[in-house]
Structure formats: C-alpha cells, structure tokens
Coordinates of C-alpha atoms in Angstrom, one line a residue:
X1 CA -5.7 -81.2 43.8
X2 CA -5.5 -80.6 40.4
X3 CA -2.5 -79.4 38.6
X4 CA -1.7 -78.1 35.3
X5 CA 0.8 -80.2 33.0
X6 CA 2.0 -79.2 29.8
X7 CA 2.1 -82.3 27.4
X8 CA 5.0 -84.5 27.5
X9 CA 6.8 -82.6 30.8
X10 CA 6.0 -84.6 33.5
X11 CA 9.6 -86.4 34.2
X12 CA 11.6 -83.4 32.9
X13 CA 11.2 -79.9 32.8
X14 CA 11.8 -78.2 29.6
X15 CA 14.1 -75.7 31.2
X16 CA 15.2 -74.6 34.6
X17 CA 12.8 -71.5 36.2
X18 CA 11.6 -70.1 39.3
X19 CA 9.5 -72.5 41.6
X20 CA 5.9 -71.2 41.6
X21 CA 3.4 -73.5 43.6
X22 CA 1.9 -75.7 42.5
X23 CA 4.5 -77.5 40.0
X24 CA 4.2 -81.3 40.8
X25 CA 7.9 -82.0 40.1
X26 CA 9.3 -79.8 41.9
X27 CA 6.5 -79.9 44.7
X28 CA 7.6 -83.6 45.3
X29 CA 11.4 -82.6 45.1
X30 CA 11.0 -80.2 47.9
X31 CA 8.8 -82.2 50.3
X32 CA 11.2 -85.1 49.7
X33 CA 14.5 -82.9 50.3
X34 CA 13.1 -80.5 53.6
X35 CA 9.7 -82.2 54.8
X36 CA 12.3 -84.7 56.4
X37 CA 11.3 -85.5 60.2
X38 CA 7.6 -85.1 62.0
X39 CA 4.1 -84.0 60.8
X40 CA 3.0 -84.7 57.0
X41 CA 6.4 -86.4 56.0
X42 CA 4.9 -90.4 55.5
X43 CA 6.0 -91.2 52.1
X44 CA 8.3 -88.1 51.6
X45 CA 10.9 -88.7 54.3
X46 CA 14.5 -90.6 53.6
X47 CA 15.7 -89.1 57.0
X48 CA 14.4 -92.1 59.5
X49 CA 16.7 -94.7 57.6
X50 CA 20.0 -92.4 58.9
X51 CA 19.1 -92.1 62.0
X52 CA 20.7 -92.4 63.8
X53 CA 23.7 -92.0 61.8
X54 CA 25.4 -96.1 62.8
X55 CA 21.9 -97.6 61.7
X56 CA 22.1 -100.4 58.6
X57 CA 18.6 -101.8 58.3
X58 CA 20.7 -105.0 56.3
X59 CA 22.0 -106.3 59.3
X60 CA 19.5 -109.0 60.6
X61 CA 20.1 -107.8 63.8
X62 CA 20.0 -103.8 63.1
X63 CA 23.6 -104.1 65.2
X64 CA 24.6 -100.4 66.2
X65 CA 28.2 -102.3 65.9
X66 CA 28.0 -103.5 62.3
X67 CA 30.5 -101.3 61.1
X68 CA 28.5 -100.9 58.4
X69 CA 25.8 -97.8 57.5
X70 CA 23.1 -97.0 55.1
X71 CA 24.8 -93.3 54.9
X72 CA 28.4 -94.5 53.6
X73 CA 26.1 -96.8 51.6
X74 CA 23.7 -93.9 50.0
X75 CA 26.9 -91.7 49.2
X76 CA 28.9 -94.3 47.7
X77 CA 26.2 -95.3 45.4
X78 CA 25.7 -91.8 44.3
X79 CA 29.5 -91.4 43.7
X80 CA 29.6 -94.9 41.9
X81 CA 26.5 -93.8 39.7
X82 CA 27.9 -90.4 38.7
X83 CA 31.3 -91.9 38.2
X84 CA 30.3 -93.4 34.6
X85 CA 29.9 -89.3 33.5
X86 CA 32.3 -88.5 30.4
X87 CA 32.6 -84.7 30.0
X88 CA 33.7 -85.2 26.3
X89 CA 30.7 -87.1 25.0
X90 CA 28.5 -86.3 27.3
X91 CA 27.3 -89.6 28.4
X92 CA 26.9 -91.3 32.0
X93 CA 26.7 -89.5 34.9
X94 CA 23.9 -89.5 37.4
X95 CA 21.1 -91.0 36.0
X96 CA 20.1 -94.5 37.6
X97 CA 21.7 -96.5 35.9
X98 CA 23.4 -98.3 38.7
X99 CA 20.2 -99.6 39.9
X100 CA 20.5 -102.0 37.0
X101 CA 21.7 -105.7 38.5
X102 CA 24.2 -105.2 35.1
X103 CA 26.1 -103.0 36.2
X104 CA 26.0 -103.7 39.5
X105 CA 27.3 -107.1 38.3
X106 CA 31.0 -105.0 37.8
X107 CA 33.8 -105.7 39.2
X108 CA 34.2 -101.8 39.8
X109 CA 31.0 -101.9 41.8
X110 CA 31.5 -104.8 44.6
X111 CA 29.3 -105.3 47.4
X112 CA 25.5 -104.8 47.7
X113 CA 25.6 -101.5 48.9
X114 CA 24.1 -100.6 45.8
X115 CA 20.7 -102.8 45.8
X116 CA 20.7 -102.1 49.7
X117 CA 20.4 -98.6 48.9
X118 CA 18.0 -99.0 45.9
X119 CA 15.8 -100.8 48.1
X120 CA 15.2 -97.6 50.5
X121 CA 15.6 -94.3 48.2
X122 CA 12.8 -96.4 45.7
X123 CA 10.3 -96.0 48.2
X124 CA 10.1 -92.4 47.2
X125 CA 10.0 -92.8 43.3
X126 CA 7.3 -91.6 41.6
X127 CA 6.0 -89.7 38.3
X128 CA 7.5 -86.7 39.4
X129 CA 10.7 -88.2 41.1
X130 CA 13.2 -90.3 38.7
X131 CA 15.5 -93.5 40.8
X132 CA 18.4 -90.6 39.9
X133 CA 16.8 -88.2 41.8
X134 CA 16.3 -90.2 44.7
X135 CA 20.0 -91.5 44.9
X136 CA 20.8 -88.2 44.6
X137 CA 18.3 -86.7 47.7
X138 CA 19.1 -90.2 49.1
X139 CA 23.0 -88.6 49.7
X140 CA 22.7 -85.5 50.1
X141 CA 19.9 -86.4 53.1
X142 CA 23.1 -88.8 54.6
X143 CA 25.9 -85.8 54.2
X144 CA 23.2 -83.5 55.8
X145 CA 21.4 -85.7 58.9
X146 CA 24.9 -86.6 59.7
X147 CA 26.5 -83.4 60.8
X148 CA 27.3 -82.4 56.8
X149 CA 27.2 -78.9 55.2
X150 CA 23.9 -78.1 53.0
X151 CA 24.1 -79.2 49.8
X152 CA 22.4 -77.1 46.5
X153 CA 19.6 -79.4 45.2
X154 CA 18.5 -79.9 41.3
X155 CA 15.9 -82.0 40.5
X156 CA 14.9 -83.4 36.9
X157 CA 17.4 -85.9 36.3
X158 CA 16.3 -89.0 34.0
X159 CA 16.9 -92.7 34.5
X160 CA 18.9 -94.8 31.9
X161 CA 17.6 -97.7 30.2
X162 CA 20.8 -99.3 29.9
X163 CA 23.8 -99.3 31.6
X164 CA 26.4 -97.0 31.2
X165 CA 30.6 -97.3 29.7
X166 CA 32.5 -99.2 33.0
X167 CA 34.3 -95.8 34.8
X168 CA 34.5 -96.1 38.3
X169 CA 38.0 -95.8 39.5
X170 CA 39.1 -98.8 41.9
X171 CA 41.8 -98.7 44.2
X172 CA 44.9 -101.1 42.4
X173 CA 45.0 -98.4 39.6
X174 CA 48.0 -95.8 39.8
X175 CA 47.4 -92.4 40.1
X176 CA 47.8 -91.3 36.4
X177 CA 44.9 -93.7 35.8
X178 CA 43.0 -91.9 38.4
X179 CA 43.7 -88.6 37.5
X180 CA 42.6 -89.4 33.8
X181 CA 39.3 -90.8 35.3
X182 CA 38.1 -87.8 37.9
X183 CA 39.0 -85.4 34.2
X184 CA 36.9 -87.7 32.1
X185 CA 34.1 -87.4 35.0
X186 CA 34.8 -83.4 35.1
X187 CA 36.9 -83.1 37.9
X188 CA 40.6 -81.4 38.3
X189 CA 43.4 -83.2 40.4
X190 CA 42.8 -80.9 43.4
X191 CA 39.2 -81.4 42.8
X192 CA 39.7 -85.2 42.9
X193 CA 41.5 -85.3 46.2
X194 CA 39.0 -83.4 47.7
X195 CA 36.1 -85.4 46.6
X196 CA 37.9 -88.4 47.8
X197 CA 38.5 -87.3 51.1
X198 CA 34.9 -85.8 51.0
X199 CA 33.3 -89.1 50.4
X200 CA 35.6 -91.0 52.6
X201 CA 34.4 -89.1 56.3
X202 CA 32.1 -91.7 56.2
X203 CA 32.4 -95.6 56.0
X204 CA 35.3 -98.0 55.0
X205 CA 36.6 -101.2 53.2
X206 CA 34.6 -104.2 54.2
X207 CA 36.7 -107.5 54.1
X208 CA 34.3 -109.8 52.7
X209 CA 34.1 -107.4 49.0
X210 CA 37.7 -107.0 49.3
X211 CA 39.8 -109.5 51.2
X212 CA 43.3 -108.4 49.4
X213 CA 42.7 -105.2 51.3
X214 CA 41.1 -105.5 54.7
X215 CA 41.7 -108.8 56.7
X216 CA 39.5 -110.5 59.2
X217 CA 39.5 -107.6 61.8
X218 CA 37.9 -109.8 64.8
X219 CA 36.4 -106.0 66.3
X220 CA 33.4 -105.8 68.2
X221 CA 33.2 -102.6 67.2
X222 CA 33.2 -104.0 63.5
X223 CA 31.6 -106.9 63.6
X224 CA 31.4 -107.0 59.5
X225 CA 35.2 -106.6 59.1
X226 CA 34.8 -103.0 58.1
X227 CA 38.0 -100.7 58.6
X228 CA 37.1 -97.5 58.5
X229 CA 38.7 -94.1 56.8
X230 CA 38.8 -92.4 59.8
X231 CA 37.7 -92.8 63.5
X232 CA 34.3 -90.6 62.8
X233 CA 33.4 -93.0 60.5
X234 CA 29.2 -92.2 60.5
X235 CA 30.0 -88.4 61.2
X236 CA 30.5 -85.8 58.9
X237 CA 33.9 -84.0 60.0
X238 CA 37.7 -83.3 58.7
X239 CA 39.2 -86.1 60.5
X240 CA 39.8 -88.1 57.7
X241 CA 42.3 -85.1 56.7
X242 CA 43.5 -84.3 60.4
X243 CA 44.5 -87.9 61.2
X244 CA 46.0 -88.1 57.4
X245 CA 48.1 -85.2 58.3
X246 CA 48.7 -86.2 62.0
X247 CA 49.8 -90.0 60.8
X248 CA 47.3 -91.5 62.9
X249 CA 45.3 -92.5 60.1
X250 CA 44.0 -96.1 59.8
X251 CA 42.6 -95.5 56.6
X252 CA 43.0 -98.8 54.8
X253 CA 44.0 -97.0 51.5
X254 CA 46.3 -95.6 52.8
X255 CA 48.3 -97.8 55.0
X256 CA 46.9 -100.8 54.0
X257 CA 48.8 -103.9 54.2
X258 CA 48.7 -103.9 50.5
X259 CA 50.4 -101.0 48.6
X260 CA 48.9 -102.1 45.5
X261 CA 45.6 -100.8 46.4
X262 CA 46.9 -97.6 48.6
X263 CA 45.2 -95.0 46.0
X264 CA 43.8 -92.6 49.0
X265 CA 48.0 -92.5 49.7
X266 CA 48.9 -91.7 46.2
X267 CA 45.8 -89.3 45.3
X268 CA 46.0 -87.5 48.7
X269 CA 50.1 -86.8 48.6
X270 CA 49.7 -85.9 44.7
X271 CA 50.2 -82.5 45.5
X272 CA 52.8 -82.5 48.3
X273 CA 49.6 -82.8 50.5
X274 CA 48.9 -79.0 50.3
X275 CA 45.2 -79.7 49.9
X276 CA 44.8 -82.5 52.5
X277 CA 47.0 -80.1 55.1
X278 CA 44.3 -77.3 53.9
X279 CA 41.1 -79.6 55.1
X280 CA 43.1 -80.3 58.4
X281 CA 43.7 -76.8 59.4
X282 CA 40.4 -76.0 58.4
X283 CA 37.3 -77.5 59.5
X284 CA 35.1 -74.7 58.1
X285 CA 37.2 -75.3 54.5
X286 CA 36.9 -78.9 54.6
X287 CA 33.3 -78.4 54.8
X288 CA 32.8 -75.6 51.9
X289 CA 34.9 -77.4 49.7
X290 CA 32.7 -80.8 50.2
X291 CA 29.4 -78.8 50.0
X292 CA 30.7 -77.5 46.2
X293 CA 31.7 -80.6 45.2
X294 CA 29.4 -82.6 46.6
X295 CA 26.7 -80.9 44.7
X296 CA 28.9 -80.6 41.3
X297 CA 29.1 -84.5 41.5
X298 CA 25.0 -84.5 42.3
X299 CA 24.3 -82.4 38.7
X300 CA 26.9 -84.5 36.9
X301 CA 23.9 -85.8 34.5
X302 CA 24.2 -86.8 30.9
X303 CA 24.2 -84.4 28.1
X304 CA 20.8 -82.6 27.0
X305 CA 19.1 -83.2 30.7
X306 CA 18.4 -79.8 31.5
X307 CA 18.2 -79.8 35.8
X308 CA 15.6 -77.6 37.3
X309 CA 17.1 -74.2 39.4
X310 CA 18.3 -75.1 42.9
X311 CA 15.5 -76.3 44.9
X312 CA 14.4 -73.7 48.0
X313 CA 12.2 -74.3 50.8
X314 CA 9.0 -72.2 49.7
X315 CA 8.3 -69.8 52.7
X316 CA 4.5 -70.8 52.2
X317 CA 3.3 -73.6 51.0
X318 CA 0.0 -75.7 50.5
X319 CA 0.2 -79.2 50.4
X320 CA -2.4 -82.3 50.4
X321 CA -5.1 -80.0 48.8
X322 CA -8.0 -82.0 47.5
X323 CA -11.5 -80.8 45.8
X324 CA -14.1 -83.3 45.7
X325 CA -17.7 -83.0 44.8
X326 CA -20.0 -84.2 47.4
X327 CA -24.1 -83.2 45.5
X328 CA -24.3 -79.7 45.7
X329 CA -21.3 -78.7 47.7
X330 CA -18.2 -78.7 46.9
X331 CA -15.2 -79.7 49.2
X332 CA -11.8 -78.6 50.1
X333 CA -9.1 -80.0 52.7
X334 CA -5.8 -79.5 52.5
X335 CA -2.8 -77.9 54.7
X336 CA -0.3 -75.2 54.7
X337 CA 3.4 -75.2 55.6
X338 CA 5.1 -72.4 57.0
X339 CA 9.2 -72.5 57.0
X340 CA 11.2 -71.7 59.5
X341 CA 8.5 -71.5 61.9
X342 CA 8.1 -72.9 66.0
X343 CA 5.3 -74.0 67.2
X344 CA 7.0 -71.9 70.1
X345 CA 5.9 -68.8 67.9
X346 CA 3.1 -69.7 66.0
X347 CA 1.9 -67.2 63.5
X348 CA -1.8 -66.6 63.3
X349 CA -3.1 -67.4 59.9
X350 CA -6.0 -67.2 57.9
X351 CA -6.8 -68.7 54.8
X352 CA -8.7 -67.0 51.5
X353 CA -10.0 -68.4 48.9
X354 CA -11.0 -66.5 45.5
X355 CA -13.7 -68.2 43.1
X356 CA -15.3 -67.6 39.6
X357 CA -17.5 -64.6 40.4
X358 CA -15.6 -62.5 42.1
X359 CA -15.6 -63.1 46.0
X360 CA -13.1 -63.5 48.4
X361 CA -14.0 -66.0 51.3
X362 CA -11.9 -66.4 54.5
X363 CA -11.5 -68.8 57.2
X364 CA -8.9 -69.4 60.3
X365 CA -6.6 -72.2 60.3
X366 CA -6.3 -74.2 62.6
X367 CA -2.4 -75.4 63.9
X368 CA -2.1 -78.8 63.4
X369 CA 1.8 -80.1 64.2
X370 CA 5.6 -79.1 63.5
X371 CA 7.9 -80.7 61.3
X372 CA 12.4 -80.6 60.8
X373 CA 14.4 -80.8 58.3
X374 CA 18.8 -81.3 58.6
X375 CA 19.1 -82.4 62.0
X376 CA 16.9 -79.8 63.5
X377 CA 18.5 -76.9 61.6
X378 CA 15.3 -76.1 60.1
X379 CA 11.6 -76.2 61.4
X380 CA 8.0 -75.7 59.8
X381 CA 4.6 -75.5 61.5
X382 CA 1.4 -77.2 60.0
X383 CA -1.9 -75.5 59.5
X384 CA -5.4 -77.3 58.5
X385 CA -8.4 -76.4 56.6
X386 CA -11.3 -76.5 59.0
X387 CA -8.7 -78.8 61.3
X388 CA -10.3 -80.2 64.3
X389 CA -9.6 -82.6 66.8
X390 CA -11.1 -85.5 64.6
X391 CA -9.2 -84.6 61.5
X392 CA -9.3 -81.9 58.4
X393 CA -13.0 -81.4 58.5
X394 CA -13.8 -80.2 54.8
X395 CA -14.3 -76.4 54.0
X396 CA -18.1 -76.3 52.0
X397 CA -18.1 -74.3 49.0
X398 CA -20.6 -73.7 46.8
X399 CA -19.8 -75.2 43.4
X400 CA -21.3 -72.2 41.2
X401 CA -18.4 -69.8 42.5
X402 CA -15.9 -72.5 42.9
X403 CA -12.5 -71.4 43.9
X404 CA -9.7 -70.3 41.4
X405 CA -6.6 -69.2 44.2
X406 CA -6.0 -69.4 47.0
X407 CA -3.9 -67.0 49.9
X408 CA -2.9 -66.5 53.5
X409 CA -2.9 -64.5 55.9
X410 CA 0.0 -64.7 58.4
X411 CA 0.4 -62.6 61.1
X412 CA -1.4 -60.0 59.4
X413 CA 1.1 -60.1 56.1
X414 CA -0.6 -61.4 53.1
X415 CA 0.9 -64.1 51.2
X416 CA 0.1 -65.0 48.0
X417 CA 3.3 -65.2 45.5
X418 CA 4.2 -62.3 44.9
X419 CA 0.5 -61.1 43.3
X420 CA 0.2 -64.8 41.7
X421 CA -1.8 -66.3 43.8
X422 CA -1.4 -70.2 45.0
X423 CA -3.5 -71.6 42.2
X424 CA -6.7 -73.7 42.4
X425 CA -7.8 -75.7 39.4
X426 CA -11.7 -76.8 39.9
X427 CA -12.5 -78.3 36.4
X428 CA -12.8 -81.6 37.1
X429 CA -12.7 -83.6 40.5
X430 CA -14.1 -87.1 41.9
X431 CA -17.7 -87.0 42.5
X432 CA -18.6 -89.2 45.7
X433 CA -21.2 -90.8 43.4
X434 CA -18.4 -92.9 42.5
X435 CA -19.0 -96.2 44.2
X436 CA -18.3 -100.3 44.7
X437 CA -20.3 -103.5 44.8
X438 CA -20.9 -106.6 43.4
X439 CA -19.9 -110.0 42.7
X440 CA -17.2 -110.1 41.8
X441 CA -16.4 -107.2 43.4
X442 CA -16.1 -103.7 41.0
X443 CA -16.3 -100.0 40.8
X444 CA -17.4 -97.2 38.9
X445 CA -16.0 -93.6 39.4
X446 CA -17.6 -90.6 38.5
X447 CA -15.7 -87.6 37.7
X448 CA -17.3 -84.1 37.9
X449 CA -16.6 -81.6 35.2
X450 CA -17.3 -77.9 35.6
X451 CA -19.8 -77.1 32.8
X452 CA -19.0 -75.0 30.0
X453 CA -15.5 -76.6 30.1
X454 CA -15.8 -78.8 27.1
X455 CA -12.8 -81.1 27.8
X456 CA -11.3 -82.6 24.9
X457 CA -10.7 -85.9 26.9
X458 CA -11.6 -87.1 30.3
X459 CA -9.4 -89.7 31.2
X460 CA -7.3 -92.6 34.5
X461 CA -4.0 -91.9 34.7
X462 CA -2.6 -95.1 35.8
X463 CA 1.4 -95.8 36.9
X464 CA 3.1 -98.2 34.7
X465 CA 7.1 -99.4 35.7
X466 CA 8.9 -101.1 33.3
X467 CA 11.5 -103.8 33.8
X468 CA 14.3 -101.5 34.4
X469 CA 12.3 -99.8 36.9
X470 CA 11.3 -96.5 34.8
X471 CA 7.8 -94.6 35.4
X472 CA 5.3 -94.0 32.7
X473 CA 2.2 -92.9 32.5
X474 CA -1.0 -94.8 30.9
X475 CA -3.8 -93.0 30.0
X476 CA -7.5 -94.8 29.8
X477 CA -9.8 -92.3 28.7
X478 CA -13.6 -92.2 29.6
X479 CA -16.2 -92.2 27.4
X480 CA -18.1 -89.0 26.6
X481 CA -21.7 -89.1 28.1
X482 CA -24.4 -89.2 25.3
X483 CA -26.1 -86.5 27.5
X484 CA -25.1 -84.6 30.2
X485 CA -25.7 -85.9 33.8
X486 CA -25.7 -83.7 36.4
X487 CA -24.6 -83.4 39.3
X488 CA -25.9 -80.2 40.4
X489 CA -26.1 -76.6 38.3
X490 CA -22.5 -76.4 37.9
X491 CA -21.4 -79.5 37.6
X492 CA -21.8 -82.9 35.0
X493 CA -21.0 -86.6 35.4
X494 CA -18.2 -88.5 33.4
X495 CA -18.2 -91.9 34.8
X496 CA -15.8 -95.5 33.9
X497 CA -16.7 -99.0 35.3
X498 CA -13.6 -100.2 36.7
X499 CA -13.1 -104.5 37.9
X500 CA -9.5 -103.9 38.6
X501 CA -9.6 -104.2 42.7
X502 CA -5.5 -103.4 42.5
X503 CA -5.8 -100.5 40.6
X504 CA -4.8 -97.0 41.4
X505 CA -5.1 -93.9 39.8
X506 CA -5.6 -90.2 39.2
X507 CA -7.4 -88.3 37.1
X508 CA -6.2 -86.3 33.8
X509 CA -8.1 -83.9 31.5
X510 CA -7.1 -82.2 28.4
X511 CA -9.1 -78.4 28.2
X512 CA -8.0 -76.5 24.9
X513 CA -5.3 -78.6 24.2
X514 CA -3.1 -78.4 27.7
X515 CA -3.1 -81.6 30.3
X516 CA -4.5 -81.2 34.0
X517 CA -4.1 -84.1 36.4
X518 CA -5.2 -84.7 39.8
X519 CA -2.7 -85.8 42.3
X520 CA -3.9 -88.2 45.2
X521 CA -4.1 -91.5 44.5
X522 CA -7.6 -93.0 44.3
X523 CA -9.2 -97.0 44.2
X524 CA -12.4 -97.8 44.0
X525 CA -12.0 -99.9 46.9
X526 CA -12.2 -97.0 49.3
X527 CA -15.4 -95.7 47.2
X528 CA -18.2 -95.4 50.4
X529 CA -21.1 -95.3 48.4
X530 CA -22.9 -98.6 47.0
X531 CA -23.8 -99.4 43.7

C-alpha cells in the first residue's frame, strides 16, 4: 500500500485532526488499540499477554499463583513514566523515558517491572508507534481486558533521549510531600487519591523490592511474597475502596507493619475519606472517575507534543492493501474491517474500485474471519479481496486505468468517507522482476513507477534504532535509469542491487515535492524470481 507522508511527520503529527483512512500513524494506533483478539491481529495485539488477567510471562514457570502480573506491571510502568511530568516547565511526563536502564536504576523505580514490561509492549514499536505510545496502549489494554472502564486514546507521543528529573512519589514520604508531587504532575489532592486507589485495584508490594514493607508471606497463593491492595487483585473493581471503607483491607500501605511507609493510609484519609467512601458506595463512580483520570495521566506528555484527537474505531476500514506489478497486470489484495459486526449477521459487501480514466469496477468480497476487542465488548468481521479457500487471491487490474480509491458496498449502503473516498496511491510499487541469486547470495529489486510521474527521488526506506531505542528512518535512494525500462505501457523500471540478506525495507518516493511510502515490509530473500 502506498501512503502519502508529508516531510518530516512521520513520528508526530503536526496537529490533532479527524482520522481519514489511510494515515499510517494513526492506522497503526487503532489496529494496536481495537484489532486486539482473533483474525488479522499478529503483530498488532498486546491483549494475549493479559490473559488471562493472573498470567506473568516472568515467572519460569508461568505460575497462575505468582502473585505477580504483567497488568499491575503495564500500569505501574505507565504511572511511574508519567510521574516525572512538571506542569510548570513542562518537562517529563509520558514519553519513554523509563525504558532507559538509567532511570530504571532509581531508587523511586524498584523492581523489574519496568524492563519486564518494556520487553512485551516493544514488540509493537514501530515508525508510526513511539515506546510511549505503547506503554501507554500497553495500560490502557490491562485496565480494559481486565474488567476496566474504556479509556480515551491519543496517540503521537515522542520518546526521550535522556532521562527525565527523579519525581515519582514513594511510599516513606508524608503526605505534604505527596500532595506537592501529584500538583507538580497536574493532579489536585482529590484527584491524587483517586488515581491512587485507581492504580492500586490491581497488584501489590512484593517483598523482595521492598522487605521494610512486606515480609516473607509463605502464601501459596503468593508464591513471590506479593501482598496485594485488595483481594481482586488482577480485576478491575472498587474493592480496594469498599474493603478501605469496610476495614477489611489488607492493603500493605495501609496497615502495613511499618507506619513509615503507610502513604495509601494518609493520602486516602486526607479528606476525611469522603472520596474513598464515594468509590465504595459507588461502583459505577469508582469506575468514571478512573476512566478520566486514567486517560488524563495517559496525555500527561511533555510540553510542545501536540497528541493526535482521541482515537475511534473507523466503522470501515481497509487494511493489509498491497499493489504490486506483476508484467502487464497489475495486482491488488488486501482486506476490509467492519466494526461492530457478527459473523452471526454478516453484511453483504462489495468492493469498488475507481482508476485514472474514469471507470468504476466492482467485485464481492468474500468473509474471511471475526476479530474482538475489550474482553468481547466489541467485535469486527473480516472481508478479502478475491478471498478463497487457499488465500487472498489477487484482484487483476489493468495498469493503464490503475486505481485511485477505493469503496464498499455494505448491505446495500455505500461507504466511502463521507464523499472522500478510501484512497489508493498507484505511482510506484514492487515490480516482481525484482529477484535473488548468486554467490554470495544478493538481490536486486525493481520498483515500477507510473509514467508521466517524474519522481524527484526513488528511494529504500530502511528502520534504523538507536541506542536508546528510538526509530528513524534511513533513506538510500536509487539511481535514475539512463533510459526508461519498461515494464509494460504504463509502467517504467527503477531498480537497486541489494547484498544485505538481513535487510528490510519499504519503498519511498518524493512526487512534486511531498513523500509517499509503501508500507509492507519487503527482503529480497522472499524475491521468487531468479537473477
């Protein structure tokens, strides 16, 4: 698929505005946040490592009873990372930087809950998707999968070089102290208790991080010496206000053996308890307040990140489109998502494709599989072009007319964006010339350009990371042909040798001065053709 990129605004949008299809950020954003469990969500999906809600994936043994869990672990790195944020000069907040081993060296950041949960949520970092934003879909997928309210979603935050000022609060401060911090981070003292009690519904103190608070607890239920805030410790619920209220709690900052560090005690009774006696009277409350605050902490970025709008589930959406020339035809696969769909009820739909001179071609799609999001709440059906039983056969198109949009059909309703169309950029795409050989082994990969185009550059887009983890893009442009090779009327030949058998890449153009870029990975080891 090709997509259009204006220069320099592929990590951060420029300013937040309404999701049109296709923007690659925010594309990537919303498979990663709602494309969570079943058909089409390899590589997108955080959901599989909370559930079930008990599961740690550190635990040799993957022990149900560890006491531990990657959820309390996701939250409290998101908490811990937006904890650095300072209202007044605008610095900290969430933007990575507590994936740096610096700053998880602190004191105020004990345990490695941290690098355990860096070494899930990085599985879905990318270009488009900063180590911020995946701590941040990383919690609010925990909150959500396990029995939480829906959180509001921005994407577009940026990772930190460097680490951030120390900040988090710990628990042997008093509550002044604490109250000082939650204002520097944004927060108001009834704001503070309830993102306390918020983050502490799920998980506990582990003794072995801080043995002057939890002792050796010789549970089987616990078998890491975790006490827990309250008794639903891998559930989102109120409990950790009811049993507060009750005095049943067993909440080891709050009647911990050592007073010293009993700063739930003293940040939950600041007020006379009025707020924690709200959350316990009130499920429904409880869970508002935490779905506000929650996301309040999630947008706590540094100053002059602008965060894109909240992130909804398009109603229709294409996904895994891909144009390659193949001689003299032109092919397109690709699927289309429909939300909130069964495969109970599934809607007929039809595909259409516009092209360069003027026609309209259709075709019916095929249903291919469902998919869930937020324990079930939501589902989606699947749809493939020219599916069949072997796969997503191709659709043939004839390279002359190309295609320029694309729409659907569903249940007789047209949709297409409002009039916009789902747009279709066919200026350049991998020829199937491309091919592999040798000894040593090596490639060459052709690129097809639309004639009459007249790129300024045809170029590999290659993924660099540097040593704190950031993305960036290299460019490696191709050399003009001296004359035109073609690959059929429509179409000419831009071709690189490549000898780099680890090498992946996509494929960027700059037409009249804006960037394009394909988005499906490509090596030339899975070129078929010989050279």
């Amino acid at each position: 698929m090709v997509f259009r990129l204006a220069c320099g605004t592929l990590a951060l949008l420029g300013a937040a505005h309404a999701y049109v299809w296709p923007s690659p950020q925010l594309d990537a954003l919303e498979a990663i946040r709602f494309d969570q469990v079943g058909f089409n969500t390899i590589g997108t999906t955080l959901t599989s490592f909370v559930q079930p809600c008990n599961l740690f994936l550190f635990d040799p043994t993957i022990n149900p009873n560890s006491g531990r869990s990657d959820a309390a672990d996701w939250i409290r790195t998101a908490y811990h990372d937006a904890a650095t944020h300072n209202i007044t000069d605008g610095t900290g907040g969430m933007d990575g930087s507590i994936r740096l081993a610096a700053e998880q060296a602190r004191a105020e950041n004990a345990g490695n809950g941290f690098s355990n949960t860096m070494g899930i949520v990085l599985a879905v970092v990318n270009r488009y998707v900063s180590n911020a934003d995946a701590i941040a879909l990383g919690a609010l997928i925990a909150i959500e999968a396990c029995g939480g309210p829906e959180i509001a979603f921005r994407g577009g935050r940026v990772d930190a070089a460097v680490p951030n000022t120390p900040g988090v609060p710990v628990p042997q401060q008093d509550l002044d102290s604490h109250i000082a911090i939650f204002a520097r981070q944004g927060f108001t003292q009834t704001e503070m208790i309830g993102l306390v009690a918020c983050g502490h519904t799920f998980g506990g103190v582990q003794h072995s991080v801080f043995p002057n608070i939890v002792n050796v607890l010789a549970d089987s239920t616990s078998i890491d010496d975790v006490a827990h805030f309250d008794s639903s410790p891998v559930s989102f619920d109120h409990n950790v206000a009811a049993e507060y209220i009750a005095g049943t709690t067993k909440n080891p900052l709050v009647v911990g053996f050592n007073d010293t560090t009993n700063s739930d005690k003293r940040i939950f009774g600041s007020d006379g308890n009025a707020t924690m006696r709200s959350f316990a009277n009130s499920p429904g409350h409880f869970a508002s307040t935490c779905a506000n605050l929650f996301a309040r902490m999630l947008d706590t970025v540094p100053r002059g990140v602008q965060l894109t709008e909240v992130i909804e589930p398009l109603p229709v959406k294409p996904a895994s489109i891909n144009l390659v020339m193949n001689g003299g035809t032109l092919e397109l696969t690709g699927l289309v998502r429909l939300w909130n769909t069964t495969q109970a009820a599934a809607p007929t739909v039809s595909l259409l494709w516009h092209d360069h001179v003027g026609h309209t071609g259709n075709t019916t799609l095929n249903f291919r599989s469902t998919s869930s999001s937020t324990s079930g709440k939501y589902s989606a059906t699947w749809y493939g072009f020219n599916s069949t039983v072997f796969g997503n056969k191709p659709l043939l198109l004839d390279p002359v007319a190309g295609v320029t949009s694309l729409g659907f059909v569903v249940n007789g309703v047209l949709e297409n964006q409002g009039g916009l169309g789902f747009a279709i950029q066919d200026a350049f795409m991998l020829s199937q010339t491309s091919c592999q050989g040798g000894a040593p082994l090596t490639g060459r990969v052709d690129v097809a350009v639309r004639n009459g185009v007249h790129p300024t550059r045809v170029y590999l887009e290659q993924v660099v990371t540097d040593s704190v983890q950031r993305i960036s893009i290299t460019e490696i442009d191709m050399t003009p042909p001296l004359q035109p090779i073609a690959v059929n009327s429509a179409y000419s030949l831009w071709s690189m040798n490549l000898t780099d058998q680890d090498m992946t890449f996509t494929i960027g153009a700059e037409i009249h001065g804006i960037k394009y870029s394909t988005t499906e990975p490509l090596s030339f080891l899975e070129f078929s053709e010989a050279c």
